[in-house]
Short mmCIF file of C-alpha atoms in Angstrom, two decimals:
data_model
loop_
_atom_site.label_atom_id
_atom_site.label_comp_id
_atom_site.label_asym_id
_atom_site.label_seq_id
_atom_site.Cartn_x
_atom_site.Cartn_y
_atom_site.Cartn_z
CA UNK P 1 -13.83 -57.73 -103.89
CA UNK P 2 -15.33 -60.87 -102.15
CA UNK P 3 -11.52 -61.91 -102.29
CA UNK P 4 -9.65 -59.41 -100.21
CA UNK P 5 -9.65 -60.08 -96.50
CA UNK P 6 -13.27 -58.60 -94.70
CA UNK P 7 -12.01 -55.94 -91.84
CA UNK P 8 -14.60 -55.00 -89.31
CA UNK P 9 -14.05 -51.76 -87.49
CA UNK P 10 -15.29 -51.56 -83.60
CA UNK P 11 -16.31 -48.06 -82.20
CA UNK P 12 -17.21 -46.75 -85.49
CA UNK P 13 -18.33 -43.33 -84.21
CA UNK P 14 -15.32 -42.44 -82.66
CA UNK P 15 -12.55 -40.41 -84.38
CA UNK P 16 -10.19 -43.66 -85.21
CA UNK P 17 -13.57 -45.44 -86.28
CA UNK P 18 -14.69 -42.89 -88.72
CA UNK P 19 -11.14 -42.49 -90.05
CA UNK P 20 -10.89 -46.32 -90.41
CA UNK P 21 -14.28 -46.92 -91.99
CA UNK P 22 -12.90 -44.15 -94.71
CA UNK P 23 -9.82 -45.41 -95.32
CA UNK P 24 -11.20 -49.27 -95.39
CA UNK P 25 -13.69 -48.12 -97.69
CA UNK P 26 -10.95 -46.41 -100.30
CA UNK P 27 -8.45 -49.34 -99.88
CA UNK P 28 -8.18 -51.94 -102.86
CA UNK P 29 -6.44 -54.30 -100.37
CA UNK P 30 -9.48 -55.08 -98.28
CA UNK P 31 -13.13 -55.02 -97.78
CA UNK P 32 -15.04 -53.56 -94.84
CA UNK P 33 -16.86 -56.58 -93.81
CA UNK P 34 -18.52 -55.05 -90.49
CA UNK P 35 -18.92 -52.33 -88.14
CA UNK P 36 -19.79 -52.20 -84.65
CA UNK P 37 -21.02 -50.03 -82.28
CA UNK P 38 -22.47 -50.40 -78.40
CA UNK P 39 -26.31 -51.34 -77.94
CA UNK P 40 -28.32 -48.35 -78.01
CA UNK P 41 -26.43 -46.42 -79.91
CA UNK P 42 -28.50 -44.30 -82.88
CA UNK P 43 -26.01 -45.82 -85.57
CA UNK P 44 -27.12 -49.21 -84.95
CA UNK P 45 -29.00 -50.64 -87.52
CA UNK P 46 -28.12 -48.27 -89.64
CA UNK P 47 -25.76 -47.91 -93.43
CA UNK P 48 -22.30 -46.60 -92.71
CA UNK P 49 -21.63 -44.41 -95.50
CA UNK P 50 -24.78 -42.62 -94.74
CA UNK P 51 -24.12 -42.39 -90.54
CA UNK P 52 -20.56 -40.65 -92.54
CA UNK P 53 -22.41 -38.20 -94.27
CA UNK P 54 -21.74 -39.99 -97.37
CA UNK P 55 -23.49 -42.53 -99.95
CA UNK P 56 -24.62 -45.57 -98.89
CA UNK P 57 -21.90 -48.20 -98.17
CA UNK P 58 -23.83 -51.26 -98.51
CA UNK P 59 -22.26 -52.35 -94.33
CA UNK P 60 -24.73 -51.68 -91.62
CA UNK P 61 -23.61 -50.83 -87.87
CA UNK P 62 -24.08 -54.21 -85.57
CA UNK P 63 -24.35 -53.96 -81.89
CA UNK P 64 -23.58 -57.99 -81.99
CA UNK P 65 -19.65 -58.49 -82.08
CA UNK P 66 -20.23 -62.51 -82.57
CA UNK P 67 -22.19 -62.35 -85.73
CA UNK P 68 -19.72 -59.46 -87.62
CA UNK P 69 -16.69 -61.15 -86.15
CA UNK P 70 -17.60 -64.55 -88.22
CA UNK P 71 -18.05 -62.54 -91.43
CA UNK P 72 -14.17 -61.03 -90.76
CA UNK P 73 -10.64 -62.13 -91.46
CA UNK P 74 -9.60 -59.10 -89.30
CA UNK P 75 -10.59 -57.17 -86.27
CA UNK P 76 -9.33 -53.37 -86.01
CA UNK P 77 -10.37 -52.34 -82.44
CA UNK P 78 -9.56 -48.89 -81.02
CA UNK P 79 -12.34 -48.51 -78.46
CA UNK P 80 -11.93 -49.26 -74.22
CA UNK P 81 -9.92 -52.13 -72.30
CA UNK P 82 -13.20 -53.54 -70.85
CA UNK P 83 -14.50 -54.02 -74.75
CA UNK P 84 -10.98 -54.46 -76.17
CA UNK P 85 -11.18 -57.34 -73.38
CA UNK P 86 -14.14 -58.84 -74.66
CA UNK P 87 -13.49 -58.56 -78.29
CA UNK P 88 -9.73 -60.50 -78.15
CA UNK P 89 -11.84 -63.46 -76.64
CA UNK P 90 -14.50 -63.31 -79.56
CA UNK P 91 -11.97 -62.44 -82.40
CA UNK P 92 -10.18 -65.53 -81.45
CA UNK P 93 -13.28 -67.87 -81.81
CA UNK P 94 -13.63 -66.44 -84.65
CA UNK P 95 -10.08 -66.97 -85.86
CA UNK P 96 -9.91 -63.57 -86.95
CA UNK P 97 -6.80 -61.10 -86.63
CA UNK P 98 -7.20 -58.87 -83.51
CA UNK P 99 -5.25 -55.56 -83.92
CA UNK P 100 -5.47 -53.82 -80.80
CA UNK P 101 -4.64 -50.03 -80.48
CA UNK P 102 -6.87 -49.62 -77.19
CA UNK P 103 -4.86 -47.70 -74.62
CA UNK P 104 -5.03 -47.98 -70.97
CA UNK P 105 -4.75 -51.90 -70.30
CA UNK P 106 -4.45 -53.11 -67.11
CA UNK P 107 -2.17 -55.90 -65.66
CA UNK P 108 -5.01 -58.21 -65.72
CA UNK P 109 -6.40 -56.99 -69.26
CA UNK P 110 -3.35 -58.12 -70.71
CA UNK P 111 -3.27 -61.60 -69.08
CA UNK P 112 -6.40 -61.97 -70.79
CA UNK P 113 -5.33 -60.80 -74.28
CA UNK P 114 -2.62 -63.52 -73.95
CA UNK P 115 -4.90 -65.81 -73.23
CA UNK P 116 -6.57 -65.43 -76.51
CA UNK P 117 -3.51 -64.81 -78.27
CA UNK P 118 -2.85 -68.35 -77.92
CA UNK P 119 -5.48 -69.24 -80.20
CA UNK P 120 -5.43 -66.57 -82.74
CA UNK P 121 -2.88 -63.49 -84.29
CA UNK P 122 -2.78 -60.16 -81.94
CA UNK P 123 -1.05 -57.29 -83.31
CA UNK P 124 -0.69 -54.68 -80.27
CA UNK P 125 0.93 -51.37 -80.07
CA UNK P 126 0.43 -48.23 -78.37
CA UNK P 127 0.84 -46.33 -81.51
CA UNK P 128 0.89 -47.73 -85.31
CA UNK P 129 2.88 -45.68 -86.68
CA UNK P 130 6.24 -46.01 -88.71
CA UNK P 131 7.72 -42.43 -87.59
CA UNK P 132 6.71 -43.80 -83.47
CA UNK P 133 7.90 -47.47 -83.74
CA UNK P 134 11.12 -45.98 -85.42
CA UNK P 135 11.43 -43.31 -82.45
CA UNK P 136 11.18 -46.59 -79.59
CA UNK P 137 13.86 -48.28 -81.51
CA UNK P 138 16.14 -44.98 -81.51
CA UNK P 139 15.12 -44.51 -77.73
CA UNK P 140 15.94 -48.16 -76.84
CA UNK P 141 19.79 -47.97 -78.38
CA UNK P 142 20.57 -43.71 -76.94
CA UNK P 143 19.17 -45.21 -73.20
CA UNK P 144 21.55 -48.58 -73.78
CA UNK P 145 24.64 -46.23 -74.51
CA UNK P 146 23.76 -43.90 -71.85
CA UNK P 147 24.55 -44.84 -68.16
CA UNK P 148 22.28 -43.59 -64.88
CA UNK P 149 23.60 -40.54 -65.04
CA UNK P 150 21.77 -39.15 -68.00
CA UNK P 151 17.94 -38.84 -66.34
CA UNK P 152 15.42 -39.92 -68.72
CA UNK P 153 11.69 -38.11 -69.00
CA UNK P 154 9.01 -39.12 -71.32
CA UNK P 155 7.00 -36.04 -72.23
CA UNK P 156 3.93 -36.49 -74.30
CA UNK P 157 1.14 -34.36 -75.38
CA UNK P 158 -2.47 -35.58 -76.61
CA UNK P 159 -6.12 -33.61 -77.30
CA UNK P 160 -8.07 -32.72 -74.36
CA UNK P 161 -10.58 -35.55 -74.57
CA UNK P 162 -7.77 -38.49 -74.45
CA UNK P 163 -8.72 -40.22 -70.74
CA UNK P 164 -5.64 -42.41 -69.95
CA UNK P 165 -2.22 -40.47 -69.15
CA UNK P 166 0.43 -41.22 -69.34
CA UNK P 167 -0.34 -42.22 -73.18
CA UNK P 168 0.20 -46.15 -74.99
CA UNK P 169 3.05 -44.40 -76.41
CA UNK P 170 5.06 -43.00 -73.79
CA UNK P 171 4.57 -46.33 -72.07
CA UNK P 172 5.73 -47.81 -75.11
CA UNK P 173 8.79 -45.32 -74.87
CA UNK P 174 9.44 -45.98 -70.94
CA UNK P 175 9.68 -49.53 -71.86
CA UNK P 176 12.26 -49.09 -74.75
CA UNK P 177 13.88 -47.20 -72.19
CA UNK P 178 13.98 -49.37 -69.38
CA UNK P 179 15.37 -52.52 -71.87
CA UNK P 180 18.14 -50.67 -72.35
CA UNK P 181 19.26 -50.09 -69.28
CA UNK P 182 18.34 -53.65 -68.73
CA UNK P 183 15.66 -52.48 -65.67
CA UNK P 184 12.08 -53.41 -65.31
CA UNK P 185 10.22 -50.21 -66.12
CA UNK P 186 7.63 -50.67 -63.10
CA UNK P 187 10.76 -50.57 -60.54
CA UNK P 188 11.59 -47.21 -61.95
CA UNK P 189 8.74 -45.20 -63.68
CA UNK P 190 8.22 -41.70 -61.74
CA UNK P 191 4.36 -40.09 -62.22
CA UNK P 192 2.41 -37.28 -61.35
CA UNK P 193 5.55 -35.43 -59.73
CA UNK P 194 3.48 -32.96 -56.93
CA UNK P 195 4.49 -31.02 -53.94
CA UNK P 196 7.29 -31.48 -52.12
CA UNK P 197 8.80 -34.56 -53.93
CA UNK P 198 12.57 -34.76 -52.66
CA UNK P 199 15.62 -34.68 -55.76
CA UNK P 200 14.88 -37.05 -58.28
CA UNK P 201 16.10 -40.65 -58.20
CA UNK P 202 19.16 -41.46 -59.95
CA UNK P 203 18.57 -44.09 -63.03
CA UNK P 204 14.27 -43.28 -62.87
CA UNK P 205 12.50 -42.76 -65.76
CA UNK P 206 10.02 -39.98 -65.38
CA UNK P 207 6.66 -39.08 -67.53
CA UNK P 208 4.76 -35.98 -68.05
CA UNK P 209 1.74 -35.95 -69.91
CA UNK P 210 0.24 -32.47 -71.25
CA UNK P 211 -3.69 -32.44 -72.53
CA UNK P 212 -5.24 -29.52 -74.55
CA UNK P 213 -6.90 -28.60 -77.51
CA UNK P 214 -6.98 -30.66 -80.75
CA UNK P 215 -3.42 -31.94 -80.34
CA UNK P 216 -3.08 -35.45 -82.68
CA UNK P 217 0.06 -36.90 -80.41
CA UNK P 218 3.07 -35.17 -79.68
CA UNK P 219 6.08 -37.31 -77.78
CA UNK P 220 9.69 -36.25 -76.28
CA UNK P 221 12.31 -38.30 -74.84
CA UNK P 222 14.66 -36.62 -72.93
CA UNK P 223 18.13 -37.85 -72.00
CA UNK P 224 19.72 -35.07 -69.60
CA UNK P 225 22.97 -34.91 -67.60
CA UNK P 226 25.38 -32.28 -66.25
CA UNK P 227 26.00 -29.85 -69.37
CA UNK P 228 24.06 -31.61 -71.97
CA UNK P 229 20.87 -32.98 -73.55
CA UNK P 230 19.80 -35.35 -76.01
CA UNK P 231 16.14 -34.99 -77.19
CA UNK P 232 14.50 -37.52 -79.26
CA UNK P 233 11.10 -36.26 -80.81
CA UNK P 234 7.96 -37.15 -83.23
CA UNK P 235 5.15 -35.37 -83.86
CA UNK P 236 1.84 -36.44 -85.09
CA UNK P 237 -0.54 -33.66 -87.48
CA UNK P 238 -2.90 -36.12 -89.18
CA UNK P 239 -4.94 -39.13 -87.24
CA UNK P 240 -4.62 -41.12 -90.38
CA UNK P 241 -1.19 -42.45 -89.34
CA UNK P 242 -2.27 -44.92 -86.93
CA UNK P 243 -5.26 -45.76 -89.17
CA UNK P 244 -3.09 -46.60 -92.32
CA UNK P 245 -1.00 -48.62 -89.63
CA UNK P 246 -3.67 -50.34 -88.06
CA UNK P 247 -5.16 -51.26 -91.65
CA UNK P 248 -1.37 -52.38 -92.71
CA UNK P 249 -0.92 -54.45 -89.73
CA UNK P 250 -4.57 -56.33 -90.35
CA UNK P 251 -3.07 -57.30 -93.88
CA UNK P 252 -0.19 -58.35 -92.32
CA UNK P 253 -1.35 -60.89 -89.76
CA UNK P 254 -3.79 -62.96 -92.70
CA UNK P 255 -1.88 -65.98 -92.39
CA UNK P 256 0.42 -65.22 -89.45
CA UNK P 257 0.67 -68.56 -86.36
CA UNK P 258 -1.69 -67.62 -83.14
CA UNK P 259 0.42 -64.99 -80.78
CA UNK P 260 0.77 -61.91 -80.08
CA UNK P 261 2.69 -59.08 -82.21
CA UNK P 262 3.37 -55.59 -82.50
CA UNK P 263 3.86 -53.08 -85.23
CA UNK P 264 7.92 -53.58 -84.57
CA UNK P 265 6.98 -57.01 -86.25
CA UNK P 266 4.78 -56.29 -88.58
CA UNK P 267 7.20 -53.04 -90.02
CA UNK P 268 10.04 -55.39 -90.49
CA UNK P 269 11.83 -53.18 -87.31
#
């Protein structure tokens, strides 16, 4: 076991942490070398398995990211941007893989990511999984073959706890969208339609983003014009796609040059 790569989990309490410790625990590909959690929380100090429910796994929870990050070849980090920040910084002194699913990054979050990209392997994508990164490629060819005057709307649907709308995916679907057209998605990405908001702007790219309930990730891309529509749609039912992603992209990056990557690279897409 002291072979396979060491994978430390960040934000272990959280639904992608607990999901990832389980699966990283089960896998005969790697090792869970760490787990972290913020200072103060109950878990700290204390055996996974048995935070789990479980027996005891033999990892304790850290609340110090420098001293689990030098035990690692790989960082899997779902948690916030201002911690995702932090972490890309560390997991490159470390020389450790960063995979990134944090949603939510800002401009000047992702500056900093590159920055530490140039030092070690990033793998970052708004959603890990195959059935997604396929549905970006599909959206990316229907929006080049399609002129202005099919309107495009990404329409996504998360749990009611998710905080960041529109979602890493439908971002990650606006942008596949906006490449083919050959636009820059920021020149014509329509939000939060309210009010009185005039007729919609020929060649935009619109997003809707629906929160309720348990729901796992739900995403629609709609082409529409005069007498027709194309919809393009993938539904997730079980967390554990974007963990076995995550996990896959981790093994993936042991050995890859310093730079960042996404799970279009690391599926072969």
């Amino acid at each position: 076991m002291s072979d396979l790569p060491g994978i430390v989990i960040t934000g272990v309490s959280g639904r992608m942490g607990r999901m990832l410790v389980g699966l990283a625990l089960a896998s005969d590909k790697l090792r869970l070398a760490g787990c972290l959690e913020r200072a103060g929380h109950p878990w700290v100090g204390q055996d996974i398995g048995v935070c789990l429910g479980g027996q005891p796994a033999g990892v304790l929870v850290s609340d110090d990211p420098v001293e689990v990050f030098a035990k690692a070849q790989a960082v899997i980090d779902f948690t916030a941007p201002a911690a995702t920040v932090e972490f890309a910084a560390l997991a490159a002194q470390a020389r450790a893989v960063h995979v990134i699913g944090t949603t939510g990054l800002e401009a000047a979050d992702l500056e900093k990511i590159a920055a530490a990209a140039r030092h070690a392997t990033i793998i970052r994508a708004g959603n890990m999984s195959l059935g997604v990164n396929l549905l970006v490629q599909l959206t990316k060819k229907v929006a080049q073959a399609l002129d202005a005057d099919w309107d495009i709307e990404v329409i996504e649907a998360h749990h009611r706890h998710k905080v960041d709308a529109p979602s890493g995916t439908a971002l990650m679907l606006g942008e596949a969208a906006a490449e083919g057209r050959g636009v820059a998605l920021g020149d014509v990405s329509d939000r939060g339609r309210d009010g009185i908001t005039g007729a919609r702007e020929r060649g935009h790219i619109g997003f809707s983003a629906i929160r309720g309930g348990d729901i796992v990730g739900e995403h629609d891309v709609l082409f529409a014009t005069e007498g027709e529509r194309i919809v393009l749609r993938h539904l997730a039912t079980d967390r554990a796609v974007f963990a076995r992603g995550a996990l896959k992209a981790a093994l993936w990056g042991q050995g890859k040059k310093p730079g960042e990557y996404n799970m279009l690279d690391v599926l072969g897409l």
